[in-house]
Each structure stands twice: as C-alpha cells, then as structure tokens.
Amino acid sequence: ATVFADDEALDWEDQGHSDHERRFKRLGSSVMGRIILLVYTLRKSDDQETIRIISARQASRKERKAYSGSGDRF
C-alpha cells in the first residue's frame, strides 16, 4: 500500500473496533493520486514489526476534505 509513503497522511488510533489488538487508520494519497483510507494493525515477531492491512477503501467526500485540510480533522 503506497499510502504509507505519503508524508502528509493522517494517522489515528481506531479505538472502537477491537478489544484484541490496537488498530490504526491512515488517510493518505496513493502513488496513483487516489485518497485512500486504510485500517491496519502492527504485528511484532522475532523483533521485527509488520504492518497487517485489515481493510482499504477510497476515502469518502468528508475524508477527502479532511485530508486536503479544508474540513474537520479526525
């Protein structure tokens, strides 16, 4: 997911959807110029951290406005 290369992406913890693991959301631009919302978790094994993507979708209009700075931030 190229959204992780976006230095301007917005990140926040998704506290409402899992009691078993910490989940995060990332709103950012892909290399194709699409604004994407990712839900992911971090897994650690053998001192190595891995990003596991749970879901990815095109951002809603409200999310795109937040990303561009013209709307409310999450």
Coordinates of C-alpha atoms in Angstrom, one line a residue:
A1 CA 0.0 0.0 0.0
T2 CA 1.7 3.1 -1.2
V3 CA -0.3 5.3 1.2
F4 CA 2.4 4.6 3.8
A5 CA 4.9 6.6 1.6
D6 CA 2.7 9.7 1.9
D7 CA 4.4 12.1 4.3
E8 CA 1.2 14.2 4.5
A9 CA -1.1 11.3 5.6
L10 CA -3.2 11.5 8.7
D11 CA -2.9 8.7 11.3
W12 CA -5.0 8.0 14.3
E13 CA -5.9 5.0 16.6
D14 CA -9.2 3.2 15.9
Q15 CA -10.2 2.6 19.5
G16 CA -13.8 1.5 18.8
H17 CA -13.4 -1.7 16.7
S18 CA -11.1 -4.2 18.5
D19 CA -10.6 -5.3 22.1
H20 CA -7.8 -7.8 21.0
E21 CA -5.3 -5.6 19.2
R22 CA -4.5 -2.0 18.6
R23 CA -5.9 -0.8 15.3
F24 CA -5.0 2.3 13.4
K25 CA -6.4 4.3 10.5
R26 CA -4.4 6.1 7.8
L27 CA -5.8 8.6 5.4
G28 CA -3.4 9.4 2.6
S29 CA -2.7 9.6 -1.1
S30 CA -1.6 6.6 -3.2
V31 CA 1.1 6.9 -5.9
M32 CA -1.9 6.9 -8.3
G33 CA -3.2 10.0 -6.7
R34 CA -6.2 8.4 -5.0
I35 CA -7.1 9.3 -1.5
I36 CA -7.3 6.0 0.5
L37 CA -8.4 5.1 4.0
L38 CA -6.6 2.1 5.4
V39 CA -7.3 0.2 8.6
Y40 CA -4.2 -1.7 9.9
T41 CA -2.5 -3.2 12.9
L42 CA 1.1 -3.7 13.8
R43 CA 2.4 -7.2 14.4
K44 CA 5.7 -8.0 16.1
S45 CA 7.5 -11.3 15.9
D46 CA 11.2 -12.0 16.2
D47 CA 11.9 -8.3 16.9
Q48 CA 10.5 -7.4 13.5
E49 CA 7.4 -5.2 13.1
T50 CA 5.0 -6.0 10.3
I51 CA 2.0 -3.9 9.1
R52 CA -1.1 -6.0 8.5
I53 CA -3.7 -4.3 6.5
I54 CA -7.3 -5.1 7.6
S55 CA -9.1 -3.0 5.1
A56 CA -8.6 -0.4 2.4
R57 CA -11.1 1.8 0.5
Q58 CA -11.5 5.0 -1.4
A59 CA -12.0 7.9 1.0
S60 CA -15.4 9.5 1.4
R61 CA -16.0 13.1 0.5
K62 CA -15.7 14.1 4.1
E63 CA -12.4 12.2 4.5
R64 CA -11.0 13.8 1.3
K65 CA -11.9 17.3 2.7
A66 CA -10.1 16.4 6.0
Y67 CA -7.1 15.2 4.1
S68 CA -6.9 18.3 2.0
G69 CA -7.1 20.5 5.1
S70 CA -10.5 22.1 4.2
G71 CA -12.6 20.0 6.6
D72 CA -12.5 18.8 10.1
R73 CA -9.6 16.6 11.1
F74 CA -10.4 13.2 12.7

